[in-house]
Amino acid sequence: MSQHQPTGDGPPAAPSGGAPARGGSHPGPGPAGRGDTAGALPRPTLESVAERAGVSRATASRVVNGGAGVRASLREKVQRAVDELGYVPNLAARTLVTRRNQAVAVVVSEPESRLFSDPFFAKHLRGISRELSAADNQMVLLLIEDQADFERVGRYLGGGHVDGALLFSLHHSDPLPDIARRVGLPFVIGGRPGWPGAESDRELTYVDSDNRGGGRIAVQHLQSLGRTRIATITGPLDQTSSVDRLDGYRDLLPDGDPDLIAEGDFTPDGGGRAMAELLARRPDLDAVFAASDAMASGALRVLREAGRRVPEDVAVVGFDDVEQIAAWTDPPLTTVRQDIEDMGRLMARLLLRRLTGQTDTTGRRGPTSVITPTRLVVRGSA
Amino acid sequence: MSQHQPTGDGPPAAPSGGAPARGGSHPGPGPAGRGDTAGALPRPTLESVAERAGVSRATASRVVNGGAGVRASLREKVQRAVDELGYVPNLAARTLVTRRNQAVAVVVSEPESRLFSDPFFAKHLRGISRELSAADNQMVLLLIEDQADFERVGRYLGGGHVDGALLFSLHHSDPLPDIARRVGLPFVIGGRPGWPGAESDRELTYVDSDNRGGGRIAVQHLQSLGRTRIATITGPLDQTSSVDRLDGYRDLLPDGDPDLIAEGDFTPDGGGRAMAELLARRPDLDAVFAASDAMASGALRVLREAGRRVPEDVAVVGFDDVEQIAAWTDPPLTTVRQDIEDMGRLMARLLLRRLTGQTDTTGRRGPTSVITPTRLVVRGSA
DNA sequence: ATGAAAGCGCTAACAT
DNA sequence: ATGTTAGCGCTTTCAT
């Protein structure tokens, strides 16, 4: 698999000298003295804090958790003990009783090809991370690489490690939502779910951008430029985002020639292949709407190789507005912008709202889903 | 901050109908019958499994954890009970006693600018994720955005949530290693640490690529092409990777003109700015070694705008071999390849090795650090 | 306002 | 080989 495995593969040679052990993993009841670098000092417990402050464990606990209903003088005492001891709550213990983890899983199931060719992913993550950490929740990232991982992740989600999950890039047959539902884990989906009945499922919460509207905006722009033979490169059609963008295209071109439609896979290479295909089928095309910037960049390259000038001969519009790609192609890409980071934030917010019990006794809950707008960003390619 | 906040920002309007509540968060001692969609069923405990199988909790535990030393007949019985009940161990409880989390933190402290312009990050993550999940460990991703996050992350690392940490993109003043050390958390660093004394610290483990060697390879290639006025665009010089690549450059050009050196920031824009600067100072330059592909792409653009042909007038070599960039620039980038994913895998492996107690009683431990090789990938730009 | 005590679900000695 | 028992560190009634 790996191309080179430099050092550290086999059982490594021991380092020369007998370096002083940093204390193994055994907490060992050694003297509490915090020796210099001596490792694995037994962490102070709430008990020890209480003792030092001369109060009961209960009071110490109250202070640690906000200190409501504790006399100021005591509160201060406990606080001091906490500081001096460097006390940090043991969260496993806390979770055991509160049943809250303050952690949320983010599950991304996307083949390598796209995950790494598209900054999309990172942007989403950033939005989520921001929102989550603002609420003091941790983000646990679960990457799904192959079929086998579904099992592992399913186990994890059911393991009670996290309070909720954010699910991404679902394909039609994705088992994740089912798994999450089965284990009773609240979740929010990124992108409109596409399986039968999903649409009408009031229990489902998702965040999506207005892909269809975005598709329309792209074609509209191309038409306003006077283009009449407008092709499109779609994403993989087992994802709703691809289908929706294509539907937007069709909204404005209801009687379009099917030869003007080619399926890509959201990667530059796939975009290039699709472009070549389109060029072969309809050499007279004068515009292309690619359903992602990555695919557009591939298309641009193929067009250049074919001697077509952009935008003079063929106008190109992308989708995403991923700066890394769109601003650096030649010419820079005119594209449909979706605010990816914002979508991430929204997803997190929706989930958190649910976790913090927006469910009142009447059984009502906040709105389930939200669609974020898209808009055109004009650069040089169309 | 965000550009548009479509729906779901303020307190949302309640959904129309009174949708049936899916059971709040109260575990409620309802009837154990697994009603259809009725939510929040009280999770079965080891106790209930034991009871159902007619054994003690201890035996049930043994089976769940591998089943060594349990008669086959009983083992089977317990297994059946587990399946029927859909038992999943409560990990908080397990952690509380074993003091193992089966989770590792990955801390990335990198400003937005680079995190998102460079697939570097995702590749690293993939390598880590692969290795970690192979060992059934979870990856907990902690993103550091600003100074305030250090505190939050520090708290988290000290909170006993994770068994170890992988630290990235450290800058000279980064407090993370200190924090980790203080709380006694094993960690491995990505990239050679640069603070004073780090070099000789036998306790420090890191994985780095051979940046200096890579710098040499780049310059060597340029020289073999007959170039004599070779400039370089460095990364931010508060990171060792930048310094090391520059040192590699200097190894072959010990008497080089300082005017041929400009500092960038690993982003395309920064690379472009540095290129412009170099061009102004030494219009006669005939080659550039950019310390990252992202910066090289920016340089390429500036060169084009300045009317220089690449590689005819100016030869360009990048660093990283991030396909997304290198393969799609015009011309494609000749660059120094480092196997980023492999580095991620290595880091995880090193950490896991430590966690699984490679520390024997003599206090020895595996080798501390590893340097992965770099090599030239020739495309069109040089 | 504070303390005493019960337990969250599990593993690991220690019996047997 | 199996069961009994004692906690892990914390929150949370329930008394006081």
XYZ file of C-alpha atoms (C1' of nucleotides) in Angstrom, chain C residues 4-15:
12
model
C -24.830 11.396 53.702
C -25.561 7.877 50.810
C -27.095 5.525 46.763
C -25.938 4.179 42.525
C -24.535 4.877 37.150
C -22.369 -0.010 34.458
C -18.400 -1.968 34.336
C -13.821 -4.742 35.388
C -10.658 -7.078 38.282
C -9.167 -9.105 42.425
C -10.189 -12.511 45.131
C -12.688 -16.456 46.552
